[in-house]
CSV table of C-alpha atoms in Angstrom, one decimal:
chain,number,residue,atom,x,y,z
A,1,MET,CA,-0.2,0.0,-0.2
A,2,PHE,CA,1.2,3.2,0.1
A,3,PHE,CA,0.2,7.3,-1.4
A,4,SER,CA,2.2,8.7,-4.0
A,5,LEU,CA,1.6,10.8,-6.7
A,6,GLN,CA,4.0,9.3,-9.4
A,7,HIS,CA,2.3,5.8,-9.3
A,8,TRP,CA,1.2,4.7,-13.3
A,9,ARG,CA,-3.2,5.3,-12.7
A,10,VAL,CA,-2.8,8.4,-11.0
A,11,LYS,CA,-0.8,10.0,-13.2
A,12,LEU,CA,-3.0,8.2,-15.6
A,13,LEU,CA,-6.6,9.4,-13.6
A,14,LEU,CA,-4.5,13.4,-14.2
A,15,HIS,CA,-4.6,13.2,-18.0
A,16,ALA,CA,-8.4,12.0,-17.8
A,17,LEU,CA,-9.0,15.2,-15.3
A,18,SER,CA,-7.4,17.3,-17.1
A,19,ALA,CA,-8.8,16.4,-20.3
A,20,MET,CA,-12.6,17.3,-19.2
A,21,LYS,CA,-11.3,19.9,-18.6
A,22,ALA,CA,-12.0,19.6,-14.9
A,23,SER,CA,-9.2,21.7,-12.0
A,24,PRO,CA,-6.8,19.1,-11.0
A,25,HIS,CA,-6.9,18.1,-7.4
A,26,ILE,CA,-5.4,16.3,-5.1
A,27,ALA,CA,-6.2,12.7,-5.5
A,28,PHE,CA,-5.5,10.1,-2.7
A,29,VAL,CA,-3.7,7.0,-3.4
A,30,ARG,CA,-4.9,3.5,-1.7
A,31,CYS,CA,-3.4,0.5,-3.8
A,32,ILE,CA,-2.4,-2.7,-4.0
A,33,ASP,CA,-0.4,-4.3,-6.3
A,34,ARG,CA,-0.8,-7.4,-8.3
A,35,PRO,CA,-0.1,-10.5,-5.7
A,36,HIS,CA,1.9,-13.2,-6.9
A,37,SER,CA,0.0,-16.4,-5.7
A,38,ALA,CA,-2.8,-18.0,-7.7
A,39,ALA,CA,-4.6,-17.5,-4.0
A,40,ALA,CA,-4.0,-13.9,-3.5
A,41,VAL,CA,-4.8,-13.5,-7.2
A,42,ALA,CA,-8.1,-15.4,-7.0
A,43,ALA,CA,-9.1,-13.3,-3.7
A,44,ALA,CA,-7.9,-9.8,-5.3
A,45,GLU,CA,-9.6,-10.7,-9.1
A,46,ALA,CA,-12.8,-11.6,-6.2
A,47,ALA,CA,-12.7,-8.0,-5.0
A,48,ALA,CA,-12.4,-6.1,-8.1
A,49,ALA,CA,-14.6,-8.3,-10.0
A,50,ALA,CA,-17.5,-8.1,-6.5
A,51,ALA,CA,-16.3,-4.4,-7.0
A,52,GLU,CA,-16.4,-4.0,-10.9
A,53,ALA,CA,-20.0,-5.8,-10.5
A,54,ALA,CA,-21.4,-3.5,-7.9
A,55,ALA,CA,-20.5,-0.5,-10.1
A,56,ALA,CA,-22.5,-1.9,-13.5
A,57,ALA,CA,-25.4,-1.6,-11.4
A,58,GLU,CA,-24.6,2.3,-11.7
A,59,ALA,CA,-23.5,2.5,-15.5
A,60,ALA,CA,-26.3,2.8,-17.4
A,61,ALA,CA,-27.6,5.9,-14.7
A,62,ALA,CA,-24.4,7.1,-15.9
A,63,ALA,CA,-24.7,6.2,-19.0
A,64,ALA,CA,-27.9,8.3,-19.6
A,65,ALA,CA,-27.1,10.5,-16.9
A,66,ALA,CA,-23.8,12.1,-18.8
A,67,ALA,CA,-25.6,12.0,-22.3
A,68,ALA,CA,-28.2,13.8,-20.9
A,69,ALA,CA,-26.3,16.2,-19.6
A,70,GLY,CA,-23.5,16.2,-21.3
A,71,ASP,CA,-21.0,14.9,-18.6
A,72,ALA,CA,-16.9,15.3,-18.6
A,73,ALA,CA,-17.2,11.3,-17.7
A,74,ALA,CA,-17.9,10.2,-21.2
A,75,ASP,CA,-14.6,12.5,-23.3
A,76,SER,CA,-12.5,11.0,-20.1
A,77,ASP,CA,-13.9,7.0,-20.8
A,78,ALA,CA,-12.7,8.1,-24.6
A,79,ALA,CA,-9.0,9.2,-22.6
A,80,THR,CA,-8.1,6.5,-20.7
A,81,GLY,CA,-9.8,3.6,-22.1
A,82,ARG,CA,-11.2,2.8,-18.7
A,83,GLN,CA,-14.3,3.6,-16.7
A,84,ILE,CA,-14.0,5.8,-14.7
A,85,ASN,CA,-17.6,6.5,-12.7
A,86,THR,CA,-18.3,9.9,-11.5
A,87,THR,CA,-22.6,9.9,-11.2
A,88,THR,CA,-21.9,6.9,-7.9
A,89,THR,CA,-23.4,8.3,-4.6
A,90,ALA,CA,-22.2,7.6,-1.5
A,91,ALA,CA,-24.7,5.0,-0.9
A,92,ALA,CA,-23.8,3.6,-4.4
A,93,ALA,CA,-20.6,3.3,-3.0
A,94,ALA,CA,-20.5,2.1,0.3
A,95,ALA,CA,-23.3,-1.3,-1.2
A,96,ALA,CA,-20.8,-1.6,-3.4
A,97,ALA,CA,-17.7,-1.9,-0.6
A,98,LYS,CA,-19.6,-3.8,1.6
A,99,ALA,CA,-19.9,-6.3,-1.2
A,100,ALA,CA,-16.0,-6.0,-2.3
A,101,ALA,CA,-15.2,-6.4,2.1
A,102,ALA,CA,-18.0,-9.9,1.8
A,103,ALA,CA,-15.9,-10.8,-1.4
A,104,ALA,CA,-12.7,-10.2,0.3
A,105,ALA,CA,-13.8,-12.1,4.1
A,106,LYS,CA,-15.3,-15.0,1.9
A,107,ALA,CA,-12.1,-15.0,-0.2
A,108,ALA,CA,-9.9,-15.3,3.0
A,109,SER,CA,-12.0,-18.1,4.4
A,110,SER,CA,-11.2,-20.6,1.6
A,111,ALA,CA,-7.3,-19.8,0.9
A,112,SER,CA,-5.2,-21.9,2.5
A,113,THR,CA,-1.8,-20.2,2.6
A,114,PRO,CA,-0.6,-17.2,4.9
A,115,SER,CA,-0.1,-15.1,1.5
A,116,ALA,CA,-3.8,-16.0,0.6
A,117,SER,CA,-4.4,-14.5,4.1
A,118,THR,CA,-2.2,-11.7,4.0
A,119,ALA,CA,-3.9,-10.6,0.1
A,120,ALA,CA,-7.0,-11.5,1.6
A,121,ALA,CA,-6.6,-8.8,4.3
A,122,ALA,CA,-5.2,-6.4,1.8
A,123,ALA,CA,-8.4,-6.9,0.1
A,124,SER,CA,-10.2,-6.3,3.0
A,125,THR,CA,-8.6,-3.8,4.2
A,126,ALA,CA,-8.5,-1.2,0.6
A,127,ALA,CA,-13.0,-2.6,1.2
A,128,ALA,CA,-13.2,-1.1,4.4
A,129,THR,CA,-11.3,2.2,2.9
A,130,ALA,CA,-13.5,2.8,0.0
A,131,THR,CA,-16.8,2.4,2.6
A,132,GLY,CA,-15.1,5.3,4.7
A,133,ALA,CA,-14.9,7.2,0.9
A,134,ALA,CA,-18.1,6.6,0.7
A,135,ALA,CA,-19.2,7.8,3.4
A,136,ALA,CA,-17.4,10.7,3.5
A,137,GLY,CA,-19.3,11.7,0.6
A,138,TYR,CA,-15.8,11.4,-1.8
A,139,THR,CA,-17.0,9.6,-5.2
A,140,ASN,CA,-15.5,6.8,-6.7
A,141,LEU,CA,-13.6,7.7,-9.8
A,142,SER,CA,-11.8,3.4,-10.8
A,143,GLY,CA,-12.8,-0.2,-9.9
A,144,GLN,CA,-9.4,-1.8,-10.1
A,145,CYS,CA,-7.7,0.8,-8.0
A,146,GLY,CA,-9.3,2.5,-4.7
A,147,VAL,CA,-8.7,6.3,-5.7
A,148,TRP,CA,-11.2,8.7,-4.6
A,149,GLN,CA,-10.8,12.8,-5.8
A,150,SER,CA,-10.4,15.3,-2.8
A,151,HIS,CA,-13.1,18.1,-3.0
A,152,THR,CA,-10.7,21.2,-2.8
A,153,MET,CA,-7.8,19.9,-1.9
A,154,LEU,CA,-5.1,21.7,-4.1
A,155,GLN,CA,-7.2,24.7,-4.0
A,156,GLN,CA,-7.3,24.6,-0.9
A,157,GLN,CA,-3.6,24.2,-1.3
A,158,GLN,CA,-2.7,27.1,-2.4
A,159,GLN,CA,-4.2,29.9,-0.5
A,160,GLN,CA,-2.2,28.5,2.2
A,161,GLN,CA,0.2,28.7,0.2
A,162,GLN,CA,-0.7,32.5,-0.9
A,163,GLN,CA,-0.9,33.6,2.7
A,164,GLN,CA,1.9,31.9,4.1
A,165,GLN,CA,4.0,34.0,0.7
A,166,GLN,CA,1.7,37.1,2.1
A,167,GLN,CA,2.2,36.2,5.4
A,168,GLN,CA,6.6,35.5,4.8
A,169,GLN,CA,6.2,39.2,2.6
A,170,GLN,CA,5.0,41.5,5.7
A,171,GLN,CA,6.7,39.7,7.5
A,172,LYS,CA,10.1,41.3,6.1
A,173,GLY,CA,8.4,44.6,5.2
A,174,ASN,CA,7.3,45.1,8.6
A,175,PRO,CA,11.2,45.9,10.0
A,176,ILE,CA,11.0,48.9,7.4
A,177,ASP,CA,7.9,49.6,8.2
A,178,ARG,CA,8.8,49.5,11.5
A,179,GLU,CA,12.3,51.2,11.8
A,180,LEU,CA,9.7,54.1,8.6
A,181,LEU,CA,7.7,54.7,11.1
A,182,LEU,CA,10.1,54.8,13.8
A,183,ARG,CA,11.7,57.7,12.0
A,184,ARG,CA,8.9,59.7,11.1
A,185,LEU,CA,8.3,59.8,14.8
A,186,GLN,CA,11.1,60.9,16.2
A,187,ILE,CA,10.3,63.7,12.7
A,188,GLU,CA,7.6,64.7,14.3
A,189,GLN,CA,8.5,64.8,17.7
A,190,GLN,CA,11.7,66.7,16.6
A,191,GLN,CA,9.8,69.2,14.8
A,192,THR,CA,7.0,69.6,17.2
A,193,ALA,CA,10.1,70.6,20.6
A,194,ALA,CA,11.5,73.2,17.8
A,195,ALA,CA,7.9,74.8,17.3
A,196,ALA,CA,7.5,74.4,20.9
A,197,LYS,CA,10.8,76.4,21.2
A,198,GLU,CA,9.6,78.9,18.4
A,199,LYS,CA,7.1,79.8,20.4
A,200,ARG,CA,8.6,79.7,24.0
A,201,VAL,CA,11.6,82.1,22.3
A,202,ARG,CA,8.8,84.6,20.5
A,203,ALA,CA,6.4,84.7,23.7
A,204,GLN,CA,10.0,85.6,25.8
A,205,GLU,CA,10.1,88.0,23.0
A,206,ALA,CA,7.3,89.5,23.5
A,207,ALA,CA,7.4,90.1,26.8
A,208,ALA,CA,10.6,91.8,26.9
A,209,ALA,CA,8.9,94.3,24.8
A,210,ALA,CA,6.2,94.9,26.7
A,211,LEU,CA,8.1,95.5,30.0
A,212,ALA,CA,10.0,97.8,28.2
A,213,ALA,CA,7.1,98.6,26.4
A,214,ALA,CA,5.6,99.9,30.0
A,215,LYS,CA,9.2,101.2,31.1
A,216,ASP,CA,8.9,103.9,28.6
A,217,ALA,CA,5.7,104.4,29.4
A,218,ALA,CA,6.2,104.8,33.4
A,219,ALA,CA,9.0,106.9,32.3
A,220,ALA,CA,7.2,109.0,29.8
A,221,ALA,CA,4.6,109.8,33.3
A,222,ALA,CA,7.4,110.7,35.5
A,223,ALA,CA,8.0,113.2,32.7
A,224,ALA,CA,5.4,114.5,32.1
A,225,ALA,CA,4.5,114.4,36.1
A,226,ALA,CA,7.5,116.1,36.6
A,227,ALA,CA,7.5,118.7,33.8
A,228,LYS,CA,3.3,119.5,35.1
A,229,ASP,CA,5.2,120.1,39.1
A,230,ALA,CA,7.5,122.1,37.0
A,231,ALA,CA,5.5,124.0,35.5
A,232,ALA,CA,3.1,124.8,38.5
A,233,ALA,CA,6.3,125.5,40.7
A,234,ALA,CA,7.0,128.8,37.5
A,235,ALA,CA,3.4,129.0,37.9
A,236,ALA,CA,3.3,130.1,41.3
A,237,ALA,CA,6.8,131.8,41.0
A,238,ALA,CA,5.9,134.3,38.2
A,239,GLU,CA,2.3,134.5,40.3
A,240,GLY,CA,4.7,135.6,43.5
A,241,ASN,CA,6.9,137.4,41.0
A,242,ARG,CA,3.2,140.0,39.9
A,243,ASN,CA,2.6,139.7,43.6
A,244,ALA,CA,6.1,141.4,44.5
A,245,ALA,CA,4.7,144.0,41.3
A,246,ALA,CA,1.5,145.0,42.3
A,247,ALA,CA,3.6,145.3,45.8
A,248,ALA,CA,6.0,147.8,44.1
A,249,GLU,CA,3.0,149.5,42.2
A,250,LYS,CA,1.0,149.9,44.6
A,251,THR,CA,4.4,151.2,47.4
A,252,ALA,CA,5.5,153.1,44.0
A,253,ALA,CA,2.0,154.3,44.2
A,254,ALA,CA,2.2,154.9,47.6
A,255,ALA,CA,5.3,156.7,48.0
A,256,ALA,CA,4.2,159.3,45.1
A,257,VAL,CA,0.5,160.0,46.0
A,258,ALA,CA,2.8,160.6,49.4
A,259,ALA,CA,5.0,162.8,47.4
A,260,ALA,CA,1.8,164.7,46.2
A,261,GLU,CA,0.9,165.4,49.8
A,262,ALA,CA,4.1,166.3,50.7
A,263,THR,CA,4.5,169.2,48.1
A,264,THR,CA,0.3,170.0,48.5
A,265,THR,CA,1.5,171.1,51.9
A,266,THR,CA,4.4,172.4,51.7
A,267,THR,CA,4.1,176.7,51.3
A,268,THR,CA,7.5,177.2,52.0
A,269,THR,CA,9.5,176.0,49.1
A,270,THR,CA,8.7,175.5,45.8
A,271,THR,CA,10.0,172.4,44.5
A,272,PRO,CA,10.0,168.8,46.4
A,273,THR,CA,11.3,168.1,49.1
A,274,ALA,CA,14.5,165.3,48.7
A,275,ALA,CA,12.5,162.7,50.4
A,276,ALA,CA,10.1,163.1,48.1
A,277,ALA,CA,12.6,162.5,44.7
A,278,ALA,CA,14.4,159.8,47.0
A,279,ALA,CA,11.4,158.3,47.3
A,280,THR,CA,9.8,158.4,43.6
A,281,GLU,CA,12.6,156.8,41.9
A,282,ALA,CA,12.5,154.4,44.5
A,283,ALA,CA,9.7,153.2,43.6
A,284,THR,CA,10.6,153.7,40.2
A,285,ALA,CA,13.6,151.5,40.7
A,286,ALA,CA,11.1,149.2,42.3
A,287,ALA,CA,8.3,148.8,39.9
A,288,ALA,CA,11.4,148.0,37.5
A,289,ARG,CA,13.0,145.9,39.6
A,290,ALA,CA,9.8,143.5,39.5
A,291,ALA,CA,8.7,144.1,35.7
A,292,ALA,CA,12.0,143.0,35.3
A,293,ALA,CA,11.6,139.8,37.7
A,294,LEU,CA,8.0,139.7,35.9
A,295,GLU,CA,10.1,139.3,32.1
A,296,LYS,CA,12.4,136.4,33.7
A,297,GLN,CA,9.3,134.6,35.0
A,298,LEU,CA,7.4,134.3,31.4
A,299,LEU,CA,11.0,133.5,29.8
A,300,LEU,CA,11.6,131.0,31.8
A,301,LEU,CA,7.8,129.5,31.5
A,302,GLN,CA,8.4,130.0,27.7
A,303,HIS,CA,11.2,127.5,28.1
A,304,GLN,CA,9.6,125.0,30.4
A,305,GLU,CA,7.4,124.4,27.8
A,306,GLN,CA,9.3,124.4,24.8
A,307,GLN,CA,11.2,121.6,26.4
A,308,GLN,CA,8.0,119.5,27.6
A,309,GLN,CA,6.8,120.0,24.3
A,310,GLN,CA,10.5,118.2,22.6
A,311,GLN,CA,9.7,116.0,24.9
A,312,GLN,CA,6.7,114.8,24.1
A,313,GLN,CA,8.2,114.7,20.7
A,314,LYS,CA,11.2,111.9,21.5
A,315,GLN,CA,8.7,110.3,23.2
A,316,GLN,CA,6.4,110.1,20.5
A,317,GLN,CA,8.5,109.4,17.8
A,318,GLN,CA,10.1,106.4,19.9
A,319,GLN,CA,7.0,104.3,20.2
A,320,GLN,CA,6.1,105.1,16.3
A,321,GLN,CA,9.6,103.4,15.5
A,322,GLU,CA,9.2,100.4,18.5
A,323,GLN,CA,5.6,99.8,16.8
A,324,GLN,CA,7.5,100.2,13.2
A,325,GLN,CA,10.3,96.8,14.6
A,326,ARG,CA,6.8,94.7,16.0
């Protein structure tokens, strides 16, 4: 007994399947070589005759089905020159196998030599295998040799091979894909870190610029406050000078009045006295000094106002330059 695709019967069967334009499948073969003893030959022939007799019962139905449906079994008969029954049902195959097993058992009981009993046992085993195959739903394709065609074993094997190849390719490609993914992740992380760093730098620069602007604004406010204080002091000084000038004018007027009174009350002399003249001169000098001080205060106020305007213009120019730089 053997399982081989190199057997001539198997090759013949595969050629027949190719002639029928059917997809080749894996064929499970269980054959018994021709025995040497006469008893074994008789037992094998009896088993083969029983199988052929069982198959002949279905030959007419097989021929009718092949003729009506255009089954490819008729072409295989012409191609192989052998009887191939492709329409045997599982029940018919089981009945034929049981008949073959009974014939083999009778041959084994009538045989007297060990070789004959061995051949009969082999025939019985083959019949039992045929019975199991028929029960499993396989189709008996040969009456001389126990050959059963699997359903789609070759296609399944091809699919499995393709899946294995795909898995191997994926496994081969996976390391490269992983390396590429790792590199991409590293690049993305570096880019993210660089972007975050740039954002931090920009935020720091903006904060520094805002702080500098705040300092400049505070300095400008302090300068404006100082200018206001100076202006207020100058205004107060000017007001004091004005008051002093007014007082001097009043003093001069009083002196003039006193001098006039002195001139009117004195009847003995026709010219003003020396005291009145001195008072008049003193009043005139005081008025002149008050006027000069007032002019000085006015000039100082004008100068301070000009300085304040210049400082304000400078601050505005600096702010405009900073805004343009931003």
